[in-house]
Short mmCIF file of N, CA and C in Angstrom, two decimals:
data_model
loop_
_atom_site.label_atom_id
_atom_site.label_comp_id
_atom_site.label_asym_id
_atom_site.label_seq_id
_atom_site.Cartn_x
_atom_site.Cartn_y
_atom_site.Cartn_z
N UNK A 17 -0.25 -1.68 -12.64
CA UNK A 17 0.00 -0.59 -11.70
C UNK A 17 -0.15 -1.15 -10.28
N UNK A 18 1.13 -0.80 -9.58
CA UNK A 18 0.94 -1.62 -8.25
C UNK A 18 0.56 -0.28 -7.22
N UNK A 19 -0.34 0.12 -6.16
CA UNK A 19 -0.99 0.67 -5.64
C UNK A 19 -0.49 0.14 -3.80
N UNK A 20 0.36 0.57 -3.38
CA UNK A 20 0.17 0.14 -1.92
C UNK A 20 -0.69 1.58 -1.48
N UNK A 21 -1.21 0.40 -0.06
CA UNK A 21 -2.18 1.10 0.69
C UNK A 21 -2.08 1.33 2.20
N UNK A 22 -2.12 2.05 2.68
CA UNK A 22 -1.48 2.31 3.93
C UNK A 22 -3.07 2.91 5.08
N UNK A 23 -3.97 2.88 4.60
CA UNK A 23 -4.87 3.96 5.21
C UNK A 23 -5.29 5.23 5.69
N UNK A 24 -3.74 5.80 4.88
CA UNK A 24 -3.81 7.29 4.68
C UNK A 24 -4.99 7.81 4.13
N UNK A 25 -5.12 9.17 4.04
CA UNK A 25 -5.84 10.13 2.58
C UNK A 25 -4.94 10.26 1.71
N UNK A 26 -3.48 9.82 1.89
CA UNK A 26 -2.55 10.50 0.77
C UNK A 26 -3.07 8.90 0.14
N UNK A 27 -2.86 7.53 0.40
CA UNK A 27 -2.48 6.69 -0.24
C UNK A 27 -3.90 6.45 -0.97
N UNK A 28 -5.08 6.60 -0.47
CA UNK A 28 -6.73 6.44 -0.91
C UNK A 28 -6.73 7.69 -2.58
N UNK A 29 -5.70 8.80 -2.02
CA UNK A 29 -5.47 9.73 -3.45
C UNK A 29 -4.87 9.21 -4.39
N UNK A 30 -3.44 8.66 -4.09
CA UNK A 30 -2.99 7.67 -4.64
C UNK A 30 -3.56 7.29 -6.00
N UNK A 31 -4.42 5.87 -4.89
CA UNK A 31 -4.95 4.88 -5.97
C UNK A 31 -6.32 5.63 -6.77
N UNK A 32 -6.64 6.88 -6.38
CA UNK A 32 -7.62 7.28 -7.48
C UNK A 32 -7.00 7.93 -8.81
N UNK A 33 -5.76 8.36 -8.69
CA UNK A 33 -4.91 8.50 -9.94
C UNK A 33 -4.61 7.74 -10.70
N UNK A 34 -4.16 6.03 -9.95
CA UNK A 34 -3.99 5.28 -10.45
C UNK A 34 -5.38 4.73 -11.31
N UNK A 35 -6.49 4.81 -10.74
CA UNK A 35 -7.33 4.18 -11.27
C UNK A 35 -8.00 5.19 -12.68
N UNK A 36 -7.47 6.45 -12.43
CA UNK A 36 -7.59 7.43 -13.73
C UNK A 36 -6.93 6.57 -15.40
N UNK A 37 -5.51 6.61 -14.58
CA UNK A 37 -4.68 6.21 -15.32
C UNK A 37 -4.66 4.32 -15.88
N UNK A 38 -5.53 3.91 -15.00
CA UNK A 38 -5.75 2.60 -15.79
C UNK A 38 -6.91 2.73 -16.64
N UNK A 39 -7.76 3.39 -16.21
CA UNK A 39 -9.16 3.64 -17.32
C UNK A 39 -8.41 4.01 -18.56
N UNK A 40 -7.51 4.71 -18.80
CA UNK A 40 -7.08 5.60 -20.06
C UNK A 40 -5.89 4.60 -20.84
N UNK A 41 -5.57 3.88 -19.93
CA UNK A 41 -4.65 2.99 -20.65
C UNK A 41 -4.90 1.36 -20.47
N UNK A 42 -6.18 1.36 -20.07
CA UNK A 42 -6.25 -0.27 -19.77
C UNK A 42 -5.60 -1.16 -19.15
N UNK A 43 -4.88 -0.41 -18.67
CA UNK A 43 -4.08 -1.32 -17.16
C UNK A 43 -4.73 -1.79 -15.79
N UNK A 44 -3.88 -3.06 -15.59
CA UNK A 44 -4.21 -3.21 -14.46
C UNK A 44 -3.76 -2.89 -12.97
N UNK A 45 -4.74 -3.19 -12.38
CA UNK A 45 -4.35 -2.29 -10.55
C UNK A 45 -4.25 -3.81 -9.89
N UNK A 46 -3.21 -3.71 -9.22
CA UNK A 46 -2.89 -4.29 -7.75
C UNK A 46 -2.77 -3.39 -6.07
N UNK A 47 -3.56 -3.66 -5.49
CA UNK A 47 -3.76 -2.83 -4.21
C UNK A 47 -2.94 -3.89 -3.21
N UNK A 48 -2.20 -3.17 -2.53
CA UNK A 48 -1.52 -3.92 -1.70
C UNK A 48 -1.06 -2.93 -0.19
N UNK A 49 -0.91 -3.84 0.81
CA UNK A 49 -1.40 -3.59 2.08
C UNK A 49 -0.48 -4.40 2.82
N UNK A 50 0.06 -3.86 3.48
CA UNK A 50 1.55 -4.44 4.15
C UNK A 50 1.37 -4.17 5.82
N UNK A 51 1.42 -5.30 6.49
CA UNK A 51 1.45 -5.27 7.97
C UNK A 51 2.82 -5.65 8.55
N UNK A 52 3.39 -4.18 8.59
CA UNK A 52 4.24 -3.79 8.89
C UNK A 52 5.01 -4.45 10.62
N UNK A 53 6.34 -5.11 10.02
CA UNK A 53 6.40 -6.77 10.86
C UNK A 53 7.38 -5.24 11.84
N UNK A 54 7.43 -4.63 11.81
CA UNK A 54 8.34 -3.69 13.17
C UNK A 54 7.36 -3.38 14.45
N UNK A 55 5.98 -3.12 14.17
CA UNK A 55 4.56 -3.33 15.05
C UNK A 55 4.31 -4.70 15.33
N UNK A 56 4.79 -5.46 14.19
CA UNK A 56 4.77 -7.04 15.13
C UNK A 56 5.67 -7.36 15.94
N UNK A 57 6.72 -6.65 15.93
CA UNK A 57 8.16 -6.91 16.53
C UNK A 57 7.63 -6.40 17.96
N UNK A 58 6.85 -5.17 18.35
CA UNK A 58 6.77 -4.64 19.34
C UNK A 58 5.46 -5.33 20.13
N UNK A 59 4.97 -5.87 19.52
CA UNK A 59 4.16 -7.35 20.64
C UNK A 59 4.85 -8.15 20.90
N UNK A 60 6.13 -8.73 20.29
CA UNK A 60 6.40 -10.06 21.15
C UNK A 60 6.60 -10.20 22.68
N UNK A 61 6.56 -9.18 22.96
CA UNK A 61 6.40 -9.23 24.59
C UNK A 61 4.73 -9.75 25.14
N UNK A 62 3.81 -9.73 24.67
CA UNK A 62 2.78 -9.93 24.91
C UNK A 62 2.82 -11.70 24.93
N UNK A 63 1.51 -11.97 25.40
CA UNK A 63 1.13 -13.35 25.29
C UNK A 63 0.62 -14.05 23.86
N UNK A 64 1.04 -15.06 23.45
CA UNK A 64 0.69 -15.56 22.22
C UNK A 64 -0.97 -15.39 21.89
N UNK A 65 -1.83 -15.49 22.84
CA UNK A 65 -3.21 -14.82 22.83
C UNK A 65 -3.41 -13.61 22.37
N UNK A 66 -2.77 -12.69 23.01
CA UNK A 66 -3.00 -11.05 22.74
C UNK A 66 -2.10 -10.82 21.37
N UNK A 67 -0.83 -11.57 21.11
CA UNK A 67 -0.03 -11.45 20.00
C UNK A 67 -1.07 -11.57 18.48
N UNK A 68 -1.86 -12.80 18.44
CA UNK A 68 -2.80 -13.46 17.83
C UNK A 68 -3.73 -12.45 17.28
N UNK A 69 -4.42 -11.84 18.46
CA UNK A 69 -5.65 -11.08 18.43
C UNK A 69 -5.09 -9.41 17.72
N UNK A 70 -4.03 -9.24 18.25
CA UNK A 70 -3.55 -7.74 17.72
C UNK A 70 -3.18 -8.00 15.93
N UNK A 71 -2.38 -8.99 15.76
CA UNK A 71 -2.12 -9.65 14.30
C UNK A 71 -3.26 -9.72 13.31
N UNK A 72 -4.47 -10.06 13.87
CA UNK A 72 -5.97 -10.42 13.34
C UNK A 72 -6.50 -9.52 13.10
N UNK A 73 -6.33 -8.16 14.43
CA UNK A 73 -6.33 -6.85 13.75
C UNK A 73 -6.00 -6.10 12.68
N UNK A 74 -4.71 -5.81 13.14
CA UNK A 74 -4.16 -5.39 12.02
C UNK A 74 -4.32 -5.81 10.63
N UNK A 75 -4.18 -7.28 10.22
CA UNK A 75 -4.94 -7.75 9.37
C UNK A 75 -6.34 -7.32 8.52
N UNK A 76 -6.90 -7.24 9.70
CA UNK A 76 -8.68 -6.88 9.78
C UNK A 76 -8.71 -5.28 9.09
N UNK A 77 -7.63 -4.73 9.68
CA UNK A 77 -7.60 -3.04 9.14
C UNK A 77 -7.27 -3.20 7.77
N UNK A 78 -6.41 -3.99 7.62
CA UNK A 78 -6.18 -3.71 6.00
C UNK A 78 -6.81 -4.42 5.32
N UNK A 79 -7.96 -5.21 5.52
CA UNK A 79 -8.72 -5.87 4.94
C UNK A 79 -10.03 -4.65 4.44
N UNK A 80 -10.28 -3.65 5.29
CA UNK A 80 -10.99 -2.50 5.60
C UNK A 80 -10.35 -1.54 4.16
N UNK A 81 -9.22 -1.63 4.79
CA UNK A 81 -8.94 -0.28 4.08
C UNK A 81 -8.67 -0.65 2.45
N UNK A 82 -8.26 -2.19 2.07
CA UNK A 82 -8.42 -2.45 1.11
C UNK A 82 -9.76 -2.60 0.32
N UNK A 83 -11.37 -2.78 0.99
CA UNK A 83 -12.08 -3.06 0.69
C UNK A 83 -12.60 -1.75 0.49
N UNK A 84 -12.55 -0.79 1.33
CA UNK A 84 -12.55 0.93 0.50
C UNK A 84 -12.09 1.15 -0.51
N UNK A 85 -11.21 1.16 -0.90
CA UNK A 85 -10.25 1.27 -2.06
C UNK A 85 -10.79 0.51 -2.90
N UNK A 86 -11.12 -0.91 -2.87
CA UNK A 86 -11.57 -1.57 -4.05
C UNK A 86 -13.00 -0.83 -4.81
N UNK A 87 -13.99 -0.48 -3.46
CA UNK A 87 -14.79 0.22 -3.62
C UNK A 87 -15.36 1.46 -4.60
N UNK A 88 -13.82 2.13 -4.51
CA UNK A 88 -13.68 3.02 -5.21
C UNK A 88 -13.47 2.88 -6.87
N UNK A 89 -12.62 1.90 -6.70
CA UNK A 89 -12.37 1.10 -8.48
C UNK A 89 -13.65 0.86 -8.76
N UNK A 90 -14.98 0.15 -7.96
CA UNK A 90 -15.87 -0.18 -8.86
C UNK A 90 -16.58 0.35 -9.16
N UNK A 91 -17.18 1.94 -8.57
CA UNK A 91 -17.13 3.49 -9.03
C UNK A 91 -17.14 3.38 -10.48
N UNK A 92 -15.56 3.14 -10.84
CA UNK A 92 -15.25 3.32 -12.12
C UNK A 92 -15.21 2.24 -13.20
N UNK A 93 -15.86 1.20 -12.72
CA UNK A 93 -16.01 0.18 -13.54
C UNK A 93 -14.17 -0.72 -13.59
N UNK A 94 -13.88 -0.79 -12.85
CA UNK A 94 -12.41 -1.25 -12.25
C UNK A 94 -12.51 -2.38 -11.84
N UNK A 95 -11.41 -3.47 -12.16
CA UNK A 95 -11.55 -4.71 -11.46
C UNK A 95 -10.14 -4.47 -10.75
N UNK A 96 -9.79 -4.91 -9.59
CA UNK A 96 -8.51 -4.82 -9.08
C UNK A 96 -8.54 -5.76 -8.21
N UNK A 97 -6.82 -6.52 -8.25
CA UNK A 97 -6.40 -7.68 -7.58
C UNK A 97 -6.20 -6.76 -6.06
N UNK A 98 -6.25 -7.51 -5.09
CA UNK A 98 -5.56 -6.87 -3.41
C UNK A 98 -4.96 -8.00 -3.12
N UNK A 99 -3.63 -7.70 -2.43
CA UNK A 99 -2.94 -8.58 -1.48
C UNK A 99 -2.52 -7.74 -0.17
N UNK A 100 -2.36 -8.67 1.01
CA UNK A 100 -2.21 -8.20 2.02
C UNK A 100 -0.80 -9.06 2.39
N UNK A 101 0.43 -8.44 2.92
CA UNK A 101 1.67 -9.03 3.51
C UNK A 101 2.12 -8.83 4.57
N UNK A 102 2.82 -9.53 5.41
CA UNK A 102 2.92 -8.71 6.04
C UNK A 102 4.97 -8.61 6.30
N UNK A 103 5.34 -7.81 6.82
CA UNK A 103 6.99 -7.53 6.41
C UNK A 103 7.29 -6.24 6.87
N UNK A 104 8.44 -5.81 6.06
CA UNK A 104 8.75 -4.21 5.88
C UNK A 104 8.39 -4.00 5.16
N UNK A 105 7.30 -2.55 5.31
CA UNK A 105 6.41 -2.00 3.56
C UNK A 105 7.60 -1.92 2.88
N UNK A 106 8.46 -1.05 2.38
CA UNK A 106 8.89 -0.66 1.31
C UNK A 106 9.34 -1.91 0.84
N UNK A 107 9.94 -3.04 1.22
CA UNK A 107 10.74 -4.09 0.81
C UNK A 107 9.79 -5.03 0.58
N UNK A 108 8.47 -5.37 0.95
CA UNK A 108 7.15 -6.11 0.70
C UNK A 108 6.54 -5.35 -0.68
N UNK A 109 6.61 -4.49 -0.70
CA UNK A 109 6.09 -3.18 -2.29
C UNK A 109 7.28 -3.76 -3.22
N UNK A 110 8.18 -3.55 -3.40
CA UNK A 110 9.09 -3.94 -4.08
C UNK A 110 9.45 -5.20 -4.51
N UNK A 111 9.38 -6.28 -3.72
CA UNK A 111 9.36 -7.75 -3.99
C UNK A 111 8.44 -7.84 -4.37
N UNK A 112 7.05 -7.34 -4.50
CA UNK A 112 5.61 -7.48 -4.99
C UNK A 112 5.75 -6.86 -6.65
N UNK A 113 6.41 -5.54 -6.73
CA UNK A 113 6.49 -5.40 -7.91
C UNK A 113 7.49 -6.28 -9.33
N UNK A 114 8.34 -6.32 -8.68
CA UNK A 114 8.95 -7.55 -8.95
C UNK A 114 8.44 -8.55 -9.36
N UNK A 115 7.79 -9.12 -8.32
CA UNK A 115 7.44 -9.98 -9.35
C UNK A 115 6.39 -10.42 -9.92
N UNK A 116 5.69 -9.25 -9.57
CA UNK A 116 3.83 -9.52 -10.88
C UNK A 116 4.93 -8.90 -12.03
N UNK A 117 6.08 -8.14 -11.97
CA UNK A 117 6.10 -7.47 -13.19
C UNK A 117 5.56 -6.14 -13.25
N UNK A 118 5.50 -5.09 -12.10
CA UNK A 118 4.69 -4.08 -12.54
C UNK A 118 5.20 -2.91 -13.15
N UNK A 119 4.58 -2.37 -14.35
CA UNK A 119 5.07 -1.16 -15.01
C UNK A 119 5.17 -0.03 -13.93
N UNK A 120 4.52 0.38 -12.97
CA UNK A 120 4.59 1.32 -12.40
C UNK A 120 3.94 1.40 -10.72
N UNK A 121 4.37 2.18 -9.89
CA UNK A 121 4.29 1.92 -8.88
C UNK A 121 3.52 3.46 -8.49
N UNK A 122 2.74 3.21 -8.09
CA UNK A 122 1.60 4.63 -7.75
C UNK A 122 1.40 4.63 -6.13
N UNK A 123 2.09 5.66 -5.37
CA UNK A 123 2.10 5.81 -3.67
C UNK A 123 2.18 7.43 -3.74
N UNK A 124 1.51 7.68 -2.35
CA UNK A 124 1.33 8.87 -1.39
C UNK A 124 2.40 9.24 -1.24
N UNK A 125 3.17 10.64 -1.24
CA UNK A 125 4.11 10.81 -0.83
C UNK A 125 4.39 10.84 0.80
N UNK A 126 3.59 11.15 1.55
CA UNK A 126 3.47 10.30 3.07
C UNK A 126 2.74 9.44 3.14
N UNK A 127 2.83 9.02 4.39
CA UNK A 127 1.47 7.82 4.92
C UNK A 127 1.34 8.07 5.99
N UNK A 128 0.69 7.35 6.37
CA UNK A 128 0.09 6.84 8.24
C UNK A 128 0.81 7.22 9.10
N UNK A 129 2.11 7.44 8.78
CA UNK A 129 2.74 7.86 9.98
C UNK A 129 3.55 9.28 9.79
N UNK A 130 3.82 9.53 8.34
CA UNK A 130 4.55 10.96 8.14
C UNK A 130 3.80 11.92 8.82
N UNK A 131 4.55 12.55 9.76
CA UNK A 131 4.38 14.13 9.90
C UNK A 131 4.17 15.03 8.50
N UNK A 132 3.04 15.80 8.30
CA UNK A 132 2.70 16.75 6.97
C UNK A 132 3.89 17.53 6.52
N UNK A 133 4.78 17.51 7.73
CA UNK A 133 6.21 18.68 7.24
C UNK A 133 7.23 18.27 6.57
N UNK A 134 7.13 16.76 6.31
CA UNK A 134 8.31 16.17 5.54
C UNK A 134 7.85 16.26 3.85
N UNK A 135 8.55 16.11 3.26
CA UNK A 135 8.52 16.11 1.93
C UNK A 135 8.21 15.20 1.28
N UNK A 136 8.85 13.90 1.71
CA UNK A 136 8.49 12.53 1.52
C UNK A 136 8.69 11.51 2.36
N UNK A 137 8.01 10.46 2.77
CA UNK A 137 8.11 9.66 3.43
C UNK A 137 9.43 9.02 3.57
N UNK A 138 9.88 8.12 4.76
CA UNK A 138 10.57 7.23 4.31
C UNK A 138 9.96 6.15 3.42
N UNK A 139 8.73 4.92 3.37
CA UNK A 139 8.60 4.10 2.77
C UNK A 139 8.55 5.02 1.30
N UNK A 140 8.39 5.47 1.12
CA UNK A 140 8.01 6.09 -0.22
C UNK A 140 9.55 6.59 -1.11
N UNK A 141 10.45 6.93 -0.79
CA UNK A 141 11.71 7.41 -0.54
C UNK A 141 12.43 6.09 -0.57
N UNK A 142 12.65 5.21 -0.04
CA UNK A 142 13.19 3.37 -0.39
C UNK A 142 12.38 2.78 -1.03
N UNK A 143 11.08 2.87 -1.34
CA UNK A 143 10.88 2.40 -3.09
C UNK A 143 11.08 2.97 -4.06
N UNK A 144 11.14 4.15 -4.34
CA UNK A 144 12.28 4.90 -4.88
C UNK A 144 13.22 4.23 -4.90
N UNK A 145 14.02 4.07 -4.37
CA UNK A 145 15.67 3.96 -4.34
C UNK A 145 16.01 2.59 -5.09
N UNK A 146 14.65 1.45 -4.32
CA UNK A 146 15.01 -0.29 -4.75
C UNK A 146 14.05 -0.60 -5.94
N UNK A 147 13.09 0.40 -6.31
CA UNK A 147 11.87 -0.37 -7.33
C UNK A 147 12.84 -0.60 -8.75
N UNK A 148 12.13 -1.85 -9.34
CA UNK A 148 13.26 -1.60 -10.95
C UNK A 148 12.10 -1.13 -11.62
N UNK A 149 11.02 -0.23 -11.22
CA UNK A 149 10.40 0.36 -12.24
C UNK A 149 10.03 1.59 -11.89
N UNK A 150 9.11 2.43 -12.99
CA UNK A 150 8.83 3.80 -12.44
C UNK A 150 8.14 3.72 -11.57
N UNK A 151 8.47 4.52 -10.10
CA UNK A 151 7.36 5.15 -9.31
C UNK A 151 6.81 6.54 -9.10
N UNK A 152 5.43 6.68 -9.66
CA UNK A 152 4.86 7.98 -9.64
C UNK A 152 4.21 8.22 -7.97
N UNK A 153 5.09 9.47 -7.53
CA UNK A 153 4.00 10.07 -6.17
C UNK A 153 3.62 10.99 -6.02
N UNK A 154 1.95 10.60 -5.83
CA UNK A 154 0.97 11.30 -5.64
C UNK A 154 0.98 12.64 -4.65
N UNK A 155 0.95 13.61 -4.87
CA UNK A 155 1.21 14.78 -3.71
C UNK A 155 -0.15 15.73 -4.45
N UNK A 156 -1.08 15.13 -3.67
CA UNK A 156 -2.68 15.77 -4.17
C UNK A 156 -3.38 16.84 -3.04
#
């Protein structure tokens, strides 16, 4: 079960379904965390210093928000792999599922940046469209 993580409450709901659903079927969780290269796109105006330090951040956040999440698996007696990428989420989720092979893809129907009035995200909505496997979303 591949689990991206965004630092939502939708995506932290997410992976506690997922982690339901691996207790009951003995599957495994991959948490994954994508530093989204369109926020890197919008530093290159900065100095390779400040470029560096904002990158390390961002990094640093999803190192955070992955280490919550893992947190939560061990709650439940959960072991779970994390990777951090950085790219376009939906197309970084998808090449990731790909190629561990994952049966299923468990995401928030928004994230971090959806407005509550949409229905579904875009990233959530293009893994849909490109995953070659099932994706279940969470709307908790």
């Amino acid at each position: 079960i591949l689990v991206p993580i965004d630092g939502s409450q939708n995506s932290v709901q997410a992976s506690e379904l997922a982690y339901r659903m691996a207790k009951l079927s003995g599957a495994h969780v991959t948490l994954l965390y994508v530093v989204d290269s369109a926020v890197l796109d919008e530093i290159a105006r900065f100095s390779a210093q400040q470029r560096a330090e904002v990158r390390e951040e961002l990094h640093e956040n999803g190192r955070q928000y992955l280490a919550y999440v893992e947190g939560l698996a061990q709650q439940e007696n959960l072991t779970v792999q994390q990777e951090i990428r950085e790219g376009i989420p939906y197309e970084e989720i998808v090449v990731l599922a790909t190629a561990v092979g994952v049966d299923l893809i468990v995401m928030g129907h928004v994230g971090q940046r959806g407005p509550r009035r949409i229905l579904i995200g875009s990233v959530t909505e293009r893994v849909i469209e490109f995953a070659h496997c099932p994706v279940l979303v969470a709307k908790l």
